[in-house]
């Protein structure tokens, strides 16, 4: 018995799920995983999966894996959202909703955590991996192996987050887990630990990615591409990565301190023995506010590529775009206190942060106007990415305006922690981040897979998301002003119910939009022969990624890339340069990274480490740690990690590409 | 592009990447310093910083760590001049001094805990153990790194990649030294003076 408790830590049968909804998920998720495994075995695809995907260090492959994981998580997060709105549509007065309080709390925590960390961040890292090296004329990331480690840490965090559903339950503490509620005293169980370790591990992955992207952009740009000739998307990635490198360590520390409170009985955030819970709120938002911009800046970058392409006109105000990005980077670090004006920091502190919050709206406004001026007098094509952009302009601007409203401390005291706030940040995150990334996926899909997505279904998806968004969140603004607080599982006032029902219908429409998105991808795969992109440049694009064939070859560029101006590819096409291949001297032998399983192994080790810390299985903690260190040391001893592609081979493959352009 | 050119490019990239990593580590320590400053008076009725710290003990630690930083720098220089064996000896001395530093820190921690001033006693002590302990954890990582470097240097003929690896370790070790200077000043000297 003693030995068993040593082995299993604090695991016991009482942690198995008891709620029908969670039992369903607990049975469904493993069954789904088994189904996939059986299918892989049946079609004899394991080796293909291992060699072409899991161990690949090719940034494009890693990017696609990020996007696949993120889309799966999007579906899970939407189901969570549906549960929340189902509850609030019903639970009024004497009627009880389908979920008890504890389940409801876990669901809204999971919804927020998953949507931010595993959907928005996942889509962002995915798209950056897929196109950023291509856009700057690089063959790969600066550190391809570290890139794979980042991805597998992201996956390990994602798995821990979902395992909570099967065994142990998730944190009920909200997506930012404020103590003392998440402290040992009020939440001794494993739920909060699942939340901590899932974010801690995924966060480390993000940190490594940030460093990787900065070095890639600073060091691996094509010859002639000075910083001010670089497209805006890589610029936005650079700024976002600097934010990641400065902000994510704060998250690491905050989660570590909360974990020390819980594991070792420390007193950082407890309400006794000198602990200071408000310090947690300050720390987590010192990361949390930059995080908002970390998510939205790459989406801005995507729109800065989409709008010029579909307006067939150079981006208006390139320099002000860059200046706006850098200004946002700076200001995003001095607005965090607006998340808790009600803390009691005093009028002067609140005034400072209120004014800074209004100031940060200015560079964002500059960007919006630049996109609109880019469209002005352009020959606009309304393909799906452009529809996503139009939906974004309306939605995001509205969200920005309600944000400026809440920047006024006096007003914020009225709507703090109300559904007004919930409506506001969904307005910016769905309108800004999600629409941006979905536009990006549609825009770059042909570059990845060699065929387009069916445009009509993409447009319908955008319309449905937009309508669903309005239905789901406009009622929440009204409810917030009527006094409904967020995270409400039951309310007394029956006049609120119609608004909640409309909001629930809105979520269903968003679900329909997502279904449209998934069927868009599925149907396009089915009809890929008709949708094939032979040119490599299906949108008549402006930037370097469209100068290579679709799907992009694993070495990205066959010949050495040289750039003379902004939107170099556009001007090359004007001069008909894309028709004749470069001279033989432009082809050189190149070295590319070999596949490596060690990123995957580190992911497994870290996942086990987190699992051991959650369940207090100390032996497993040590084993996992030793395993991780061993894998890292072994990797550093490995010198044979690259393979060569010869210049002749590249020239031959490239000749075929140029031949196809003449047909 | 010959293998040699990618090798120098790799050197440039990893050095820049490592500097950026150190920057993120500075953010970690900065956050911990901030937490310490907030909690330094949150003693929950227990002893305060000036009653607990022994500045002479911390001074001894400082001297040892600064010396190890010196030997570490010379070790990297020796390797640059092609003296692999001398470089290895100096790296070994660096690791031994690092080990001595760590032993002293563990002694200090054990003494505090034995006297009833553990990390559970107050917010202040939680912050103290975490801030100093995080530095100690970095030193531990450095020791594992140094040993694995020594094994690698013993087994391999000198090359450009070895220079890169030792150079990165030296950066890391000097960085820990600088962090310790801040620790010594803000935690120990200010603590004793308060």
mmCIF file with all atom_site columns, C-alpha atoms in Angstrom, chain A residues 12 56 67 75 116 126 183 191 234 288 291 332 371 394 414 418 434 511 513 523 560 564 603 614 643:
data_model
loop_
_atom_site.group_PDB
_atom_site.id
_atom_site.type_symbol
_atom_site.label_atom_id
_atom_site.label_alt_id
_atom_site.label_comp_id
_atom_site.label_asym_id
_atom_site.label_entity_id
_atom_site.label_seq_id
_atom_site.pdbx_PDB_ins_code
_atom_site.Cartn_x
_atom_site.Cartn_y
_atom_site.Cartn_z
_atom_site.occupancy
_atom_site.B_iso_or_equiv
_atom_site.pdbx_formal_charge
_atom_site.auth_seq_id
_atom_site.auth_comp_id
_atom_site.auth_asym_id
_atom_site.auth_atom_id
_atom_site.pdbx_PDB_model_num
ATOM 1  C CA . UNK A 1 12  ? -7.224  7.689  -6.835  1.00 0.00 ? 12  UNK A CA 1
ATOM 2  C CA . UNK A 1 56  ? 10.503  16.617 -39.667 1.00 0.00 ? 56  UNK A CA 1
ATOM 3  C CA . UNK A 1 67  ? -2.473  24.496 -37.618 1.00 0.00 ? 67  UNK A CA 1
ATOM 4  C CA . UNK A 1 75  ? -13.616 22.673 -32.237 1.00 0.00 ? 75  UNK A CA 1
ATOM 5  C CA . UNK A 1 116 ? -5.881  31.624 -26.247 1.00 0.00 ? 116 UNK A CA 1
ATOM 6  C CA . UNK A 1 126 ? 1.614   27.665 -37.539 1.00 0.00 ? 126 UNK A CA 1
ATOM 7  C CA . UNK A 1 183 ? -4.182  28.500 -4.001  1.00 0.00 ? 183 UNK A CA 1
ATOM 8  C CA . UNK A 1 191 ? -7.290  20.778 -11.514 1.00 0.00 ? 191 UNK A CA 1
ATOM 9  C CA . UNK A 1 234 ? 7.715   39.380 -41.062 1.00 0.00 ? 234 UNK A CA 1
ATOM 10 C CA . UNK A 1 288 ? -1.196  39.185 -20.221 1.00 0.00 ? 288 UNK A CA 1
ATOM 11 C CA . UNK A 1 291 ? 0.081   38.701 -24.916 1.00 0.00 ? 291 UNK A CA 1
ATOM 12 C CA . UNK A 1 332 ? 1.702   47.312 -24.766 1.00 0.00 ? 332 UNK A CA 1
ATOM 13 C CA . UNK A 1 371 ? -5.513  49.336 -45.062 1.00 0.00 ? 371 UNK A CA 1
ATOM 14 C CA . UNK A 1 394 ? -16.088 46.192 -38.911 1.00 0.00 ? 394 UNK A CA 1
ATOM 15 C CA . UNK A 1 414 ? -19.336 50.205 -13.824 1.00 0.00 ? 414 UNK A CA 1
ATOM 16 C CA . UNK A 1 418 ? -19.270 42.256 -16.484 1.00 0.00 ? 418 UNK A CA 1
ATOM 17 C CA . UNK A 1 434 ? -9.425  34.630 -35.511 1.00 0.00 ? 434 UNK A CA 1
ATOM 18 C CA . UNK A 1 511 ? -20.543 26.623 -35.174 1.00 0.00 ? 511 UNK A CA 1
ATOM 19 C CA . UNK A 1 513 ? -19.422 28.870 -39.856 1.00 0.00 ? 513 UNK A CA 1
ATOM 20 C CA . UNK A 1 523 ? -14.334 19.350 -50.196 1.00 0.00 ? 523 UNK A CA 1
ATOM 21 C CA . UNK A 1 560 ? 20.104  32.215 -54.168 1.00 0.00 ? 560 UNK A CA 1
ATOM 22 C CA . UNK A 1 564 ? 16.293  45.007 -54.850 1.00 0.00 ? 564 UNK A CA 1
ATOM 23 C CA . UNK A 1 603 ? 7.939   16.790 -25.676 1.00 0.00 ? 603 UNK A CA 1
ATOM 24 C CA . UNK A 1 614 ? 0.336   17.353 -11.060 1.00 0.00 ? 614 UNK A CA 1
ATOM 25 C CA . UNK A 1 643 ? 22.398  16.669 -45.574 1.00 0.00 ? 643 UNK A CA 1
#
